CSV table of C-alpha atoms in Angstrom, one decimal:
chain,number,residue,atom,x,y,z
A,1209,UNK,CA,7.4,29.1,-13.4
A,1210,UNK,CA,8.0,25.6,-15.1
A,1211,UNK,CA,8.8,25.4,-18.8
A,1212,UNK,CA,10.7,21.6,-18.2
A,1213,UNK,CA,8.1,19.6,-18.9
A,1214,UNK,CA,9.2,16.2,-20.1
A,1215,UNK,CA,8.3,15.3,-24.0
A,1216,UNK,CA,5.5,12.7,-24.8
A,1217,UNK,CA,7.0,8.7,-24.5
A,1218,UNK,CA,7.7,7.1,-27.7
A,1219,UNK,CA,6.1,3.9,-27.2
A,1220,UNK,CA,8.0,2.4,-30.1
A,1221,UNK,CA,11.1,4.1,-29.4
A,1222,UNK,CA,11.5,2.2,-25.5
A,1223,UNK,CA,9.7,-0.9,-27.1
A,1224,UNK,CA,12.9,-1.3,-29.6
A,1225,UNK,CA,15.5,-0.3,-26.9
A,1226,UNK,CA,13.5,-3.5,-24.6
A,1227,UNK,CA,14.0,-5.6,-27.5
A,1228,UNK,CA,17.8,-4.8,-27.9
A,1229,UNK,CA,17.6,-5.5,-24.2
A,1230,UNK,CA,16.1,-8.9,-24.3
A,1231,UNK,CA,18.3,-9.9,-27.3
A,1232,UNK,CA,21.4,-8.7,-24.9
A,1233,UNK,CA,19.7,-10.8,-21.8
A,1234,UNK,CA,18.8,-14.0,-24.3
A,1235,UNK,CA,22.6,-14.3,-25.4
A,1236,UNK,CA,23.6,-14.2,-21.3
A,1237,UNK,CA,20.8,-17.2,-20.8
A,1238,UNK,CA,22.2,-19.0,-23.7
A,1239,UNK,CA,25.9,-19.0,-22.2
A,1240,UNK,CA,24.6,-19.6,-18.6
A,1241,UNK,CA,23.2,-23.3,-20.2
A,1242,UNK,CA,26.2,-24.0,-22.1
A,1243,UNK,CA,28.4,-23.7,-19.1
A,1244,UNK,CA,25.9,-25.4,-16.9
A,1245,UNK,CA,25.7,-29.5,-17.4
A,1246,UNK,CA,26.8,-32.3,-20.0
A,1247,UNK,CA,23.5,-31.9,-21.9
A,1248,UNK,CA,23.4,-27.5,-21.6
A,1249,UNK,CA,20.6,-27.9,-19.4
A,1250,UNK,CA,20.7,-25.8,-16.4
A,1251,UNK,CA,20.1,-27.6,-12.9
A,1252,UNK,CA,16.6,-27.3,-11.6
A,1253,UNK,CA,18.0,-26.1,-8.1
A,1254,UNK,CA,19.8,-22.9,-10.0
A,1255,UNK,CA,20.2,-20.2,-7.9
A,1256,UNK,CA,19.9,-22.3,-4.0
A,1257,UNK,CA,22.4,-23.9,-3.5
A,1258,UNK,CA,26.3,-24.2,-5.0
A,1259,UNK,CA,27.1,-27.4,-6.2
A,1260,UNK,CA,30.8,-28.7,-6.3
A,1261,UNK,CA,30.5,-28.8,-10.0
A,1262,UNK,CA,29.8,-25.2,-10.0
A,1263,UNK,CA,32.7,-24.5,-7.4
A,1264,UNK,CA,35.1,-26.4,-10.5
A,1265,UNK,CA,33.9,-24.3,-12.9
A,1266,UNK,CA,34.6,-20.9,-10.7
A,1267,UNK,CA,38.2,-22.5,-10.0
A,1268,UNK,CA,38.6,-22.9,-13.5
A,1269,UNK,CA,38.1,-19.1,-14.6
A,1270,UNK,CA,40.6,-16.9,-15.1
A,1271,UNK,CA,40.6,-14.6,-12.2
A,1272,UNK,CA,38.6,-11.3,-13.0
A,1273,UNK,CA,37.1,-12.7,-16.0
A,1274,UNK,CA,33.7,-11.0,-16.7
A,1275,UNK,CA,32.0,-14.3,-16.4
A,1276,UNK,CA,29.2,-15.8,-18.5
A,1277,UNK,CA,27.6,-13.1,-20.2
A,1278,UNK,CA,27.9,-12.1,-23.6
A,1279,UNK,CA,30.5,-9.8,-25.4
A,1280,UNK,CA,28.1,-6.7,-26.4
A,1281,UNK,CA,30.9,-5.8,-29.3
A,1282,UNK,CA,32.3,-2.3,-30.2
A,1283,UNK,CA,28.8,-0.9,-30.1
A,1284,UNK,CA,29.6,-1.2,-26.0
A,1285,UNK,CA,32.7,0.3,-26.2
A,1286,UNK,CA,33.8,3.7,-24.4
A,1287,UNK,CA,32.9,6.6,-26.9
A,1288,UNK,CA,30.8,4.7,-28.7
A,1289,UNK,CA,27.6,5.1,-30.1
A,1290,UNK,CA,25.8,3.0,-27.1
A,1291,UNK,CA,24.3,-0.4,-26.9
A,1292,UNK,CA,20.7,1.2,-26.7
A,1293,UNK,CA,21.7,4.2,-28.3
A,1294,UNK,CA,18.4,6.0,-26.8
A,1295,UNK,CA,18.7,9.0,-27.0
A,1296,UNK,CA,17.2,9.1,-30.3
A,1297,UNK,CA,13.9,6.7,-29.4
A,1298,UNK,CA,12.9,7.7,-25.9
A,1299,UNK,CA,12.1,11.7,-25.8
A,1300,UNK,CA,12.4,11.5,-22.0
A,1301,UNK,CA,15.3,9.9,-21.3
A,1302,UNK,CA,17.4,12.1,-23.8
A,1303,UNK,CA,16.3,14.8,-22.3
A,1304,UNK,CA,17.7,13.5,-18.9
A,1305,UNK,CA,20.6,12.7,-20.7
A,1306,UNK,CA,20.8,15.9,-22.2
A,1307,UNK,CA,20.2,17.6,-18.9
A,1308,UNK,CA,22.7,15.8,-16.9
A,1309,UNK,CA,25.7,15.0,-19.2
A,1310,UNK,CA,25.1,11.2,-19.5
A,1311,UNK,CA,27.4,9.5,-21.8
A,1312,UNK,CA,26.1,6.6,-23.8
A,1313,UNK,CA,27.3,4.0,-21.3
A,1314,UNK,CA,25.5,5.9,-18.7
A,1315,UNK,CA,22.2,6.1,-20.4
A,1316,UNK,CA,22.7,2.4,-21.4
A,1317,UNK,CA,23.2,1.5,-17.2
A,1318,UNK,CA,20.0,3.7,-16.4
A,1319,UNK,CA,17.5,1.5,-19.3
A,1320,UNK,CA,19.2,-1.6,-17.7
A,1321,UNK,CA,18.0,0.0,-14.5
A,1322,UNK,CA,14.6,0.9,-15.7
A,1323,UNK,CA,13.7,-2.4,-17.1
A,1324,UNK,CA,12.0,-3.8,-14.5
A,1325,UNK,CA,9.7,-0.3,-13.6
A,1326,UNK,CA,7.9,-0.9,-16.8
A,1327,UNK,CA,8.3,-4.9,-17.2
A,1328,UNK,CA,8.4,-7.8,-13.9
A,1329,UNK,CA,9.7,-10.3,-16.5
A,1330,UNK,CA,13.0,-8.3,-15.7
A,1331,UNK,CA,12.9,-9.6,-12.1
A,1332,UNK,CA,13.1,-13.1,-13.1
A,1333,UNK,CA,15.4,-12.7,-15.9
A,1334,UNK,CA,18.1,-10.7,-13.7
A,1335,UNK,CA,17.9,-13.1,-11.0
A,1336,UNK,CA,18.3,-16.2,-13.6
A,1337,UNK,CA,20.9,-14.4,-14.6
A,1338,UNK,CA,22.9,-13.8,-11.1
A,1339,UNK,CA,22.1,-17.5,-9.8
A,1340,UNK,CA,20.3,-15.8,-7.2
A,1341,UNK,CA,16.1,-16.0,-6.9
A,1342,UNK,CA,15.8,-13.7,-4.3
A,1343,UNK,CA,18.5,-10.9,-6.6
A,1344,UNK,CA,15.7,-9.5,-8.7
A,1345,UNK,CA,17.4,-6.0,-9.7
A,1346,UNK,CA,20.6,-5.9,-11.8
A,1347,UNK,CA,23.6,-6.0,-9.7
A,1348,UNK,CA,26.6,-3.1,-11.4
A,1349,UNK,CA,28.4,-7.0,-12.0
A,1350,UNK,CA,25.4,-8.2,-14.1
A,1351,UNK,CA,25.2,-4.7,-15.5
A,1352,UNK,CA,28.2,-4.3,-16.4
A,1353,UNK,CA,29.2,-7.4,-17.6
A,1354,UNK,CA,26.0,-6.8,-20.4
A,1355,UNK,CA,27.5,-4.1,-21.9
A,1356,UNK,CA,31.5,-4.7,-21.4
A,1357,UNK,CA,33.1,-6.8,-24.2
A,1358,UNK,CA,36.0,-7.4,-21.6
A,1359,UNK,CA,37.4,-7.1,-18.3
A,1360,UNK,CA,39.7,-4.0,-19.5
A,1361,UNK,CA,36.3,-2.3,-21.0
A,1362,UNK,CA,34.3,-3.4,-17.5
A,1363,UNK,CA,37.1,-2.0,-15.2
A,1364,UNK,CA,36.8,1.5,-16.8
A,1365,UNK,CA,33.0,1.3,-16.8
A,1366,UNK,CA,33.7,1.2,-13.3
A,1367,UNK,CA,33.7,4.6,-13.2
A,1368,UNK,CA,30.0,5.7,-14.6
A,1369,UNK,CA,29.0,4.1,-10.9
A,1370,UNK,CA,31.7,6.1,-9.0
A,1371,UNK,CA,30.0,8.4,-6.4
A,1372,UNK,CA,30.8,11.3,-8.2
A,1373,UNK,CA,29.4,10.3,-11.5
A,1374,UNK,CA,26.6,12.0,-12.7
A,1375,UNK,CA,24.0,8.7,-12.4
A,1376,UNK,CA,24.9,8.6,-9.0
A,1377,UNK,CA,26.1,12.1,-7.9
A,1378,UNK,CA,22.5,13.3,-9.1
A,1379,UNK,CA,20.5,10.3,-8.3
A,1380,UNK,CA,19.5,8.9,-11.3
A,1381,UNK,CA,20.4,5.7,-10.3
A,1382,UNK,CA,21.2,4.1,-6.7
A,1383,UNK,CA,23.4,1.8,-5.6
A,1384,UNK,CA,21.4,-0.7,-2.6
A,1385,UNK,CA,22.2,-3.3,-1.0
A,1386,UNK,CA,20.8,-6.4,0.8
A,1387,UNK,CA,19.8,-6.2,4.3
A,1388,UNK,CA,21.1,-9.7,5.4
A,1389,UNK,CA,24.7,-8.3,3.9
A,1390,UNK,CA,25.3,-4.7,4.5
A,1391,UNK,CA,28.6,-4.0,3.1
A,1392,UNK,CA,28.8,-6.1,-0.2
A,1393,UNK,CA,31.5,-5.9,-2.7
A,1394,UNK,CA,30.6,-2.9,-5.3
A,1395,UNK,CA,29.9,-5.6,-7.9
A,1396,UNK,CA,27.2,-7.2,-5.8
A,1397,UNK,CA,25.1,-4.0,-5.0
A,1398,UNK,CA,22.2,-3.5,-6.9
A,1399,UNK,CA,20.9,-0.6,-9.7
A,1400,UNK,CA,17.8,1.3,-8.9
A,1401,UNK,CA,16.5,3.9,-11.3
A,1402,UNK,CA,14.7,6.9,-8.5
A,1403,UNK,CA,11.2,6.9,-9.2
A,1404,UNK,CA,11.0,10.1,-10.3
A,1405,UNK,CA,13.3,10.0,-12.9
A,1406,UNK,CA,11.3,6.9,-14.0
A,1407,UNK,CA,8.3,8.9,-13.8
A,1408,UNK,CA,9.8,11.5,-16.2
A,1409,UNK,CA,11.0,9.4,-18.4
A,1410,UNK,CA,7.7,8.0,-18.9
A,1411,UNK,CA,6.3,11.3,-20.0
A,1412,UNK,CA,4.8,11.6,-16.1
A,1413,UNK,CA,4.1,15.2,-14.6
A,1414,UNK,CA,3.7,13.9,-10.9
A,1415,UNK,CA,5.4,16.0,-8.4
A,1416,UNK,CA,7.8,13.3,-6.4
A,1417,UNK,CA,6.7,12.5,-3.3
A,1418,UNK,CA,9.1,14.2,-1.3
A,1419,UNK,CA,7.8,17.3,-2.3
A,1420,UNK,CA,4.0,16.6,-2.4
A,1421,UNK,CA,3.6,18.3,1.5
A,1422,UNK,CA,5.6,21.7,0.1
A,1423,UNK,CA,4.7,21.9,-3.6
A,1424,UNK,CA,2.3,22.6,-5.5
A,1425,UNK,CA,2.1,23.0,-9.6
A,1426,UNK,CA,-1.0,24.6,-11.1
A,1427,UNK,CA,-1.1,23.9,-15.2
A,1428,UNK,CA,-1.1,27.1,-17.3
A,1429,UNK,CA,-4.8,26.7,-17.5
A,1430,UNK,CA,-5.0,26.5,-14.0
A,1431,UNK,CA,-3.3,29.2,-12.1
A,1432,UNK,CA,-4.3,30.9,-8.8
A,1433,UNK,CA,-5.1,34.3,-9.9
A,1434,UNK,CA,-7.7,36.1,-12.5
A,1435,UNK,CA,-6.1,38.8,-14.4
A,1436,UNK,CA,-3.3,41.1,-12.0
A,1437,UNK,CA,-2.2,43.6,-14.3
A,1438,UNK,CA,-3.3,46.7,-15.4
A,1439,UNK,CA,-1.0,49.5,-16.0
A,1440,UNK,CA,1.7,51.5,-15.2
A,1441,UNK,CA,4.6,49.3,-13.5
A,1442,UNK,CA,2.9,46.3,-14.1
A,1443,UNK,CA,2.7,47.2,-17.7
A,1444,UNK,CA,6.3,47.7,-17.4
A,1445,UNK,CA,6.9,44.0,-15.6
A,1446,UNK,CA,4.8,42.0,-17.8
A,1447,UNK,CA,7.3,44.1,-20.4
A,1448,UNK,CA,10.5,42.8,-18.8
A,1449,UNK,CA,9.4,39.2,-18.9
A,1450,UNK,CA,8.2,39.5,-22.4
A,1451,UNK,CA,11.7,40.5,-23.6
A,1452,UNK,CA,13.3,38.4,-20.7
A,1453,UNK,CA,12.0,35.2,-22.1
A,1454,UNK,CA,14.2,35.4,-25.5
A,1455,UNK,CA,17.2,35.0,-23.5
A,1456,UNK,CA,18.1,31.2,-23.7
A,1457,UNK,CA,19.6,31.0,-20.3
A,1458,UNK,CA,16.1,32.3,-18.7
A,1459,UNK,CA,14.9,35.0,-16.8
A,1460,UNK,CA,15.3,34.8,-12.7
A,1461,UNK,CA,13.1,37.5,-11.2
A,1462,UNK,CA,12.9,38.1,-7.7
A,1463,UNK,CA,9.5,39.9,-5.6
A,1464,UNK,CA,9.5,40.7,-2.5
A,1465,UNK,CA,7.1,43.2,-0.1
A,1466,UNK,CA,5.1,42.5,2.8
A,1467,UNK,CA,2.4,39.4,2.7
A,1468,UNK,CA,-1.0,40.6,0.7
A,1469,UNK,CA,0.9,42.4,-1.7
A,1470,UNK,CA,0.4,40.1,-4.5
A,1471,UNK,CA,3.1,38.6,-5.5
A,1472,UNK,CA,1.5,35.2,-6.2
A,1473,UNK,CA,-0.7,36.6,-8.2
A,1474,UNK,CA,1.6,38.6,-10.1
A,1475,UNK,CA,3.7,34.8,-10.9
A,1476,UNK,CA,0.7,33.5,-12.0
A,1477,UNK,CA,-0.6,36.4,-14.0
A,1478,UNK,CA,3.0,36.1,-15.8
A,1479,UNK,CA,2.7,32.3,-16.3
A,1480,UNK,CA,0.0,32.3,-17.5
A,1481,UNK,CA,0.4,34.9,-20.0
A,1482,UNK,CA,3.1,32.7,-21.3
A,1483,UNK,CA,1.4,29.8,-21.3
A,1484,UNK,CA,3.4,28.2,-18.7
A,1485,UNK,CA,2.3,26.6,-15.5
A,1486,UNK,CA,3.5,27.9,-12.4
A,1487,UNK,CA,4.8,25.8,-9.2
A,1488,UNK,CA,4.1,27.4,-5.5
């Protein structure tokens, strides 16, 4: 039986944390100009080639330095209330952040993430952004460089990409890489968000596709089974469940007999009596 459904999307909610997103991204464009040409203007060629006036200007940054993007302020520092602060606009994703421990950093990485599943503009703005027109997913550099103020603040970050950090440990988010270089500095692999934490997020109900050949999830309405109980000990099941389900940490129960004894249709007769759907 499956009570975690994922809330409804607040349309409005992940509309507002885009827009904080694109006001974070326009900043980055607007330093990118002003460090690139006499007149601000960047070249036309961006992104193809490296020119020896861009090799000047690398020479001429202070080793470490988080490079052209903007400071995001204390709103970005650790312990903070988060850049995107989401959890309080997008249903979905606080319950995954709820579910998973994600600290407001974290959430902030997995929108960055997310972007371009529900926009393409994203593709072209991340790959303005990291000189690179074939680099169309945020690298953890571009990511992190958004929402670090500094290169103290973008060294800790460091961590909320760490393989045993919850966005990657439980695969929230993945960390890829480019076939034509396939052992790139951590700072140059890219953020994925896993399709079926997108999916979630986005109020979707789709079992992922890994599990599509095993699984099977039949809505309260919709369960295998016409009515299984009668009396007796079934009475006296359908009783345990009943006061089972006012325990907060859940009810596990566990049937077992020989096949044709009924067992699926005593898990459905149970979900459906509690106006849950059941997954086989």
């Amino acid at each position: 039986m499956n009570q975690d459904t994922p809330p409804h999307i607040d349309v409005r909610g992940l509309a507002a944390a885009l827009k904080r997103l694109d006001r974070l991204l326009a900043a980055a464009v607007d330093k990118v100009h002003a460090a690139l040409g006499p007149d601000g203007r960047p070249d036309a060629y961006r992104g193809l080639y490296i020119s020896r006036e861009d090799i000047a200007r690398i020479l001429a940054t202070e080793p470490g330095h988080p490079g052209v993007f903007p400071s995001a302020g204390s709103t970005a520092r650790e312990g903070g209330a988060g850049l995107f602060n989401v959890a309080a606009e997008i249903p979905g994703l606080s319950r995954i952040a709820d579910l998973f421990g994600l600290q407001p950093m974290e959430t902030d990485l997995l929108m960055i993430a997310l972007a371009p599943e529900l926009d393409l503009r994203y593709e072209q703005l991340y790959a303005y952004l990291q000189d690179d027109v074939t680099r169309r997913r945020p690298s953890a550099d571009l990511a992190l460089g958004l929402l670090c103020p500094d290169l103290e603040a973008k060294l800790a970050a460091r961590r909320h990409l760490s393989p045993d950090a919850p966005l990657i440990r439980n695969r929230l988010v993945s960390l890829t890489t480019d076939p034509p270089q396939p052992l790139p500095p951590f700072l140059k692999r890219s953020l994925a968000a896993d399709e079926r934490i997108v999916d979630f997020i986005l109020a979707g109900t789709a079992l992922d596709a890994d599990l599509r050949s095993w699984v099977r999830v039949y809505p309260a309405d919709e369960s295998p089974a016409a009515s299984f109980f009668g009396g007796g000990p079934d009475d006296q099941l359908r009783r345990l469940v009943r006061d089972a389900a006012a325990d907060p940490s859940g009810v596990l129960l566990y049937l077992t007999g020989t096949c044709g004894l009924g067992r699926k249709e005593a898990a459905a007769d149970l979900s459906r009596r509690r106006g849950m759907g059941l997954l086989l």
